[in-house]
mmCIF file of C-alpha atoms in Angstrom:
data_model
loop_
_atom_site.group_PDB
_atom_site.id
_atom_site.type_symbol
_atom_site.label_atom_id
_atom_site.label_comp_id
_atom_site.label_asym_id
_atom_site.label_seq_id
_atom_site.Cartn_x
_atom_site.Cartn_y
_atom_site.Cartn_z
ATOM 1 C CA MET A 1 -124.192 45.240 -17.312
ATOM 2 C CA ASP A 2 -120.572 44.542 -19.785
ATOM 3 C CA VAL A 3 -118.201 44.420 -16.986
ATOM 4 C CA PHE A 4 -114.895 44.902 -19.247
ATOM 5 C CA SER A 5 -116.860 48.382 -20.823
ATOM 6 C CA ASN A 6 -115.867 50.038 -17.510
ATOM 7 C CA PRO A 7 -112.190 50.189 -16.739
ATOM 8 C CA VAL A 8 -111.960 50.381 -13.109
ATOM 9 C CA ALA A 9 -113.787 47.470 -12.854
ATOM 10 C CA ALA A 10 -112.031 45.519 -15.316
ATOM 11 C CA ALA A 11 -108.847 46.215 -13.722
ATOM 12 C CA SER A 12 -110.208 45.095 -10.462
ATOM 13 C CA VAL A 13 -110.915 41.523 -12.233
ATOM 14 C CA ILE A 14 -107.578 41.257 -13.522
ATOM 15 C CA THR A 15 -105.402 42.442 -10.332
ATOM 16 C CA ALA A 16 -107.540 39.752 -8.944
ATOM 17 C CA MET A 17 -106.998 37.213 -11.421
ATOM 18 C CA LEU A 18 -103.578 38.092 -11.099
ATOM 19 C CA GLY A 19 -103.674 37.608 -7.056
ATOM 20 C CA VAL A 20 -104.671 34.694 -7.783
ATOM 21 C CA ILE A 21 -102.404 33.089 -10.018
ATOM 22 C CA ALA A 22 -100.168 33.795 -7.648
ATOM 23 C CA TRP A 23 -101.234 32.779 -4.612
ATOM 24 C CA LEU A 24 -101.653 29.483 -6.439
ATOM 25 C CA ALA A 25 -97.659 30.004 -7.376
ATOM 26 C CA PHE A 26 -96.961 30.351 -4.302
ATOM 27 C CA THR A 27 -99.268 27.723 -2.122
ATOM 28 C CA ARG A 28 -98.160 25.132 -4.171
ATOM 29 C CA THR A 29 -96.243 22.077 -2.875
ATOM 30 C CA SER A 30 -95.648 19.146 -3.887
ATOM 31 C CA PRO A 31 -97.313 15.464 -2.817
ATOM 32 C CA ARG A 32 -96.127 14.350 0.129
ATOM 33 C CA GLY A 33 -93.002 11.946 0.480
ATOM 34 C CA ALA A 34 -91.655 14.039 -2.310
ATOM 35 C CA PRO A 35 -88.526 17.178 -3.471
ATOM 36 C CA PRO A 36 -89.822 20.565 -2.115
ATOM 37 C CA VAL A 37 -90.667 22.564 -5.326
ATOM 38 C CA VAL A 38 -89.096 25.919 -5.294
ATOM 39 C CA PRO A 39 -92.019 29.016 -5.186
ATOM 40 C CA SER A 40 -92.232 31.466 -8.159
ATOM 41 C CA TRP A 41 -94.787 33.335 -9.082
ATOM 42 C CA VAL A 42 -94.460 33.684 -12.710
ATOM 43 C CA PRO A 43 -96.906 31.621 -15.283
ATOM 44 C CA PHE A 44 -95.462 29.397 -17.258
ATOM 45 C CA LEU A 45 -91.514 30.760 -17.113
ATOM 46 C CA GLY A 46 -91.718 29.816 -13.140
ATOM 47 C CA SER A 47 -88.231 30.459 -12.216
ATOM 48 C CA THR A 48 -86.714 30.418 -15.714
ATOM 49 C CA LEU A 49 -85.486 33.898 -15.198
ATOM 50 C CA SER A 50 -83.811 33.440 -12.376
ATOM 51 C CA PHE A 51 -82.804 29.894 -13.481
ATOM 52 C CA SER A 52 -81.012 30.942 -16.705
ATOM 53 C CA LYS A 53 -79.713 34.464 -15.599
ATOM 54 C CA ASP A 54 -77.361 32.570 -12.858
ATOM 55 C CA PRO A 55 -77.855 28.985 -13.039
ATOM 56 C CA VAL A 56 -75.148 27.875 -9.737
ATOM 57 C CA ALA A 57 -75.823 30.199 -7.803
ATOM 58 C CA PHE A 58 -80.266 29.723 -8.304
ATOM 59 C CA LEU A 59 -79.287 26.405 -7.750
ATOM 60 C CA ARG A 60 -77.460 27.056 -4.123
ATOM 61 C CA GLN A 61 -79.548 29.511 -2.857
ATOM 62 C CA CYS A 62 -82.032 26.391 -3.445
ATOM 63 C CA GLN A 63 -79.891 23.958 -2.131
ATOM 64 C CA ALA A 64 -79.119 26.564 1.348
ATOM 65 C CA LYS A 65 -83.452 26.938 1.726
ATOM 66 C CA TYR A 66 -84.644 23.616 0.605
ATOM 67 C CA GLY A 67 -81.466 21.334 1.048
ATOM 68 C CA SER A 68 -79.631 19.272 -1.907
ATOM 69 C CA VAL A 69 -83.258 17.807 -3.122
ATOM 70 C CA PHE A 70 -85.691 19.996 -4.621
ATOM 71 C CA SER A 71 -87.918 20.578 -7.599
ATOM 72 C CA VAL A 72 -87.919 23.981 -9.604
ATOM 73 C CA TYR A 73 -90.421 24.777 -12.067
ATOM 74 C CA LEU A 74 -89.454 25.707 -14.865
ATOM 75 C CA ALA A 75 -91.111 26.957 -18.512
ATOM 76 C CA GLY A 76 -93.951 24.631 -17.819
ATOM 77 C CA LYS A 77 -92.109 22.053 -16.768
ATOM 78 C CA THR A 78 -91.554 20.554 -13.364
ATOM 79 C CA MET A 79 -87.704 19.508 -12.964
ATOM 80 C CA THR A 80 -86.177 17.689 -10.031
ATOM 81 C CA PHE A 81 -82.379 18.269 -9.174
ATOM 82 C CA PHE A 82 -79.851 16.368 -7.275
ATOM 83 C CA VAL A 83 -77.386 18.614 -5.975
ATOM 84 C CA SER A 84 -75.184 16.658 -3.594
ATOM 85 C CA PRO A 85 -72.439 14.059 -4.881
ATOM 86 C CA LYS A 86 -73.859 10.880 -2.816
ATOM 87 C CA SER A 87 -77.031 10.995 -4.073
ATOM 88 C CA TYR A 88 -74.985 10.760 -8.225
ATOM 89 C CA SER A 89 -74.256 7.115 -7.806
ATOM 90 C CA ALA A 90 -77.680 5.922 -6.813
ATOM 91 C CA LEU A 91 -78.983 8.231 -9.312
ATOM 92 C CA LEU A 92 -77.169 6.529 -12.186
ATOM 93 C CA LYS A 93 -76.666 2.986 -10.910
ATOM 94 C CA HIS A 94 -81.133 2.887 -10.447
ATOM 95 C CA LYS A 95 -82.533 0.824 -13.263
ATOM 96 C CA SER A 96 -85.398 2.014 -13.664
ATOM 97 C CA LEU A 97 -84.183 5.916 -14.312
ATOM 98 C CA SER A 98 -82.483 6.570 -17.786
ATOM 99 C CA HIS A 99 -80.768 9.857 -18.624
ATOM 100 C CA LYS A 100 -81.972 9.208 -22.164
ATOM 101 C CA PRO A 101 -85.745 10.883 -22.192
ATOM 102 C CA ALA A 102 -83.720 13.598 -21.098
ATOM 103 C CA PHE A 103 -81.167 13.900 -23.907
ATOM 104 C CA GLN A 104 -83.611 12.876 -26.345
ATOM 105 C CA ASP A 105 -85.820 15.743 -25.144
ATOM 106 C CA ILE A 106 -82.918 18.708 -24.328
ATOM 107 C CA SER A 107 -81.474 17.155 -27.860
ATOM 108 C CA GLN A 108 -84.202 18.495 -29.045
ATOM 109 C CA LYS A 109 -84.433 21.313 -28.096
ATOM 110 C CA ALA A 110 -80.737 22.464 -27.630
ATOM 111 C CA LEU A 111 -79.071 21.552 -30.698
ATOM 112 C CA ASP A 112 -82.670 21.723 -32.928
ATOM 113 C CA GLN A 113 -82.344 17.721 -33.508
ATOM 114 C CA SER A 114 -85.062 17.054 -35.650
ATOM 115 C CA ALA A 115 -87.160 14.397 -33.715
ATOM 116 C CA ALA A 116 -86.965 11.445 -35.613
ATOM 117 C CA PHE A 117 -82.727 11.568 -35.132
ATOM 118 C CA ALA A 118 -83.288 12.281 -32.309
ATOM 119 C CA ARG A 119 -85.382 8.950 -31.167
ATOM 120 C CA TYR A 120 -83.234 7.254 -33.081
ATOM 121 C CA THR A 121 -80.132 8.276 -31.332
ATOM 122 C CA GLN A 122 -81.037 7.907 -27.612
ATOM 123 C CA ALA A 123 -83.593 5.130 -28.107
ATOM 124 C CA LEU A 124 -83.777 2.990 -24.589
ATOM 125 C CA HIS A 125 -82.359 0.094 -26.721
ATOM 126 C CA PRO A 126 -80.800 1.421 -29.640
ATOM 127 C CA ASP A 127 -80.025 -0.803 -32.874
ATOM 128 C CA SER A 128 -77.336 -1.771 -33.925
ATOM 129 C CA PRO A 129 -75.734 0.742 -36.287
ATOM 130 C CA VAL A 130 -75.694 2.832 -32.931
ATOM 131 C CA VAL A 131 -74.183 0.182 -30.863
ATOM 132 C CA ASP A 132 -71.477 -0.581 -34.013
ATOM 133 C CA TYR A 133 -70.334 3.171 -33.757
ATOM 134 C CA HIS A 134 -69.912 3.374 -30.304
ATOM 135 C CA LYS A 135 -68.057 -0.011 -30.080
ATOM 136 C CA LEU A 136 -65.513 1.440 -32.716
ATOM 137 C CA ILE A 137 -64.623 5.051 -30.173
ATOM 138 C CA HIS A 138 -63.329 3.124 -27.222
ATOM 139 C CA PRO A 139 -61.263 0.103 -28.080
ATOM 140 C CA HIS A 140 -59.840 3.642 -30.282
ATOM 141 C CA LEU A 141 -59.375 5.549 -27.189
ATOM 142 C CA GLN A 142 -58.645 2.882 -25.047
ATOM 143 C CA HIS A 143 -55.272 2.443 -27.171
ATOM 144 C CA SER A 144 -52.437 3.410 -25.808
ATOM 145 C CA SER A 145 -50.935 4.893 -28.805
ATOM 146 C CA ALA A 146 -54.074 6.743 -29.690
ATOM 147 C CA VAL A 147 -54.265 8.376 -26.279
ATOM 148 C CA GLY A 148 -50.895 9.031 -26.611
ATOM 149 C CA ALA A 149 -50.689 11.048 -29.621
ATOM 150 C CA LEU A 150 -54.246 12.866 -28.533
ATOM 151 C CA ILE A 151 -52.173 14.230 -25.581
ATOM 152 C CA GLU A 152 -49.872 15.266 -26.734
ATOM 153 C CA ARG A 153 -51.715 17.582 -29.465
ATOM 154 C CA THR A 154 -53.264 18.700 -26.695
ATOM 155 C CA LEU A 155 -50.686 19.819 -25.174
ATOM 156 C CA ALA A 156 -48.719 20.958 -27.653
ATOM 157 C CA GLN A 157 -51.854 23.741 -28.632
ATOM 158 C CA GLN A 158 -52.649 24.437 -24.867
ATOM 159 C CA ARG A 159 -48.233 26.035 -24.968
ATOM 160 C CA ARG A 160 -49.460 27.306 -27.564
ATOM 161 C CA VAL A 161 -52.843 29.198 -25.893
ATOM 162 C CA LEU A 162 -51.196 30.057 -23.201
ATOM 163 C CA GLY A 163 -48.325 32.080 -25.138
ATOM 164 C CA GLN A 164 -51.204 33.976 -26.222
ATOM 165 C CA PHE A 165 -52.000 35.209 -22.486
ATOM 166 C CA GLY A 166 -49.398 38.855 -22.134
ATOM 167 C CA ALA A 167 -48.705 39.094 -18.538
ATOM 168 C CA SER A 168 -50.642 42.089 -16.919
ATOM 169 C CA GLN A 169 -53.619 40.820 -18.697
ATOM 170 C CA ARG A 170 -56.115 40.217 -15.845
ATOM 171 C CA LEU A 171 -59.694 38.088 -16.222
ATOM 172 C CA SER A 172 -61.366 35.525 -14.423
ATOM 173 C CA LEU A 173 -60.430 32.080 -13.521
ATOM 174 C CA LEU A 174 -63.386 31.073 -15.449
ATOM 175 C CA SER A 175 -62.881 32.430 -18.350
ATOM 176 C CA PHE A 176 -58.855 31.490 -18.809
ATOM 177 C CA VAL A 177 -60.474 28.688 -18.002
ATOM 178 C CA GLU A 178 -63.095 28.216 -20.562
ATOM 179 C CA ARG A 179 -60.678 29.975 -23.480
ATOM 180 C CA CYS A 180 -57.263 27.334 -22.596
ATOM 181 C CA ILE A 181 -60.324 24.265 -23.356
ATOM 182 C CA PHE A 182 -60.854 25.165 -26.211
ATOM 183 C CA GLU A 183 -58.986 27.308 -27.796
ATOM 184 C CA SER A 184 -57.102 23.735 -27.342
ATOM 185 C CA GLY A 185 -59.564 21.447 -28.073
ATOM 186 C CA THR A 186 -60.891 22.308 -31.013
ATOM 187 C CA ARG A 187 -58.156 22.938 -33.272
ATOM 188 C CA VAL A 188 -57.719 18.781 -31.950
ATOM 189 C CA LEU A 189 -60.384 17.818 -32.666
ATOM 190 C CA LEU A 190 -61.814 19.531 -35.183
ATOM 191 C CA GLY A 191 -58.568 20.994 -37.254
ATOM 192 C CA ASP A 192 -56.574 23.654 -37.498
ATOM 193 C CA SER A 193 -57.671 24.815 -41.132
ATOM 194 C CA LEU A 194 -61.822 24.533 -39.686
ATOM 195 C CA VAL A 195 -61.185 26.765 -36.100
ATOM 196 C CA ASP A 196 -58.665 29.075 -38.813
ATOM 197 C CA ALA A 197 -62.391 29.260 -41.300
ATOM 198 C CA ASN A 198 -64.422 30.585 -38.425
ATOM 199 C CA PRO A 199 -62.518 33.045 -36.894
ATOM 200 C CA THR A 200 -66.028 34.260 -34.705
ATOM 201 C CA LEU A 201 -66.109 29.829 -33.194
ATOM 202 C CA TRP A 202 -65.273 30.984 -29.758
ATOM 203 C CA GLN A 203 -68.006 33.792 -29.910
ATOM 204 C CA ALA A 204 -70.364 31.740 -31.063
ATOM 205 C CA PHE A 205 -70.000 29.067 -28.668
ATOM 206 C CA HIS A 206 -69.818 31.885 -25.817
ATOM 207 C CA THR A 207 -73.638 32.885 -26.878
ATOM 208 C CA PHE A 208 -75.146 29.255 -27.171
ATOM 209 C CA ASP A 209 -73.074 27.929 -23.249
ATOM 210 C CA GLN A 210 -74.825 31.509 -21.812
ATOM 211 C CA SER A 211 -77.781 30.681 -23.947
ATOM 212 C CA PHE A 212 -78.077 26.704 -22.755
ATOM 213 C CA PRO A 213 -80.078 27.245 -20.146
ATOM 214 C CA LEU A 214 -82.921 28.347 -21.649
ATOM 215 C CA PHE A 215 -82.572 26.423 -24.853
ATOM 216 C CA VAL A 216 -83.848 23.793 -22.189
ATOM 217 C CA ALA A 217 -86.268 25.354 -20.586
ATOM 218 C CA GLY A 218 -88.587 25.903 -23.991
ATOM 219 C CA VAL A 219 -87.525 29.288 -24.416
ATOM 220 C CA PRO A 220 -88.304 30.517 -28.561
ATOM 221 C CA PRO A 221 -84.541 31.161 -30.088
ATOM 222 C CA ARG A 222 -86.203 34.468 -31.867
ATOM 223 C CA ARG A 223 -87.190 34.925 -28.207
ATOM 224 C CA ILE A 224 -84.334 34.180 -26.483
ATOM 225 C CA VAL A 225 -81.838 36.832 -29.315
ATOM 226 C CA SER A 226 -84.603 39.680 -28.408
ATOM 227 C CA VAL A 227 -83.027 39.286 -25.082
ATOM 228 C CA ARG A 228 -79.479 39.227 -26.041
ATOM 229 C CA VAL A 229 -79.995 42.619 -27.430
ATOM 230 C CA THR A 230 -81.729 44.111 -25.596
#
């Protein structure tokens, strides 16, 4: 007898399979000595939906429940978060840890860089052109006259942006700071002509910024666009 020819039997089998999946997800335990794993019940996605909705609130909830170090299952990958400032110095100075492999993965998923370009720019032992490029930046920024000119242009643009807000206009502190930094920073770094030629630049950046956690988690861009539209 074919089980799936009977709707009741088929539904029972599917329900049992989902129950097993949910049980495995909820009872997933971390190896001894490893950080605790935040339980999730959605196959493959894990906690992606909760994380993308409000990353800061999600991480704070996890911190309150599991401590300052915990792992989260996001889009097929287990990511470990260190949310205590006391852990930063130890992580940054550890000789066995490097941010470059993670940046290489993020640059391909979120910035749409090719694998070859990402490997070249984020290599653990970069080629001489990459090293020489970074050597050009640091002396320029360390020069007092260059930094002074940059600060002067930034302050001028920030005064211009602040003048655009009306006395009766109300918005959150985060939105206010985001808008001021973006409006002034883009004009200082990219120039007025480029910003004026792209009036939707802020909206495009804001949409990308809101979708960034989903990009990093590996969600396809078309899926993100459809979610934003609906």
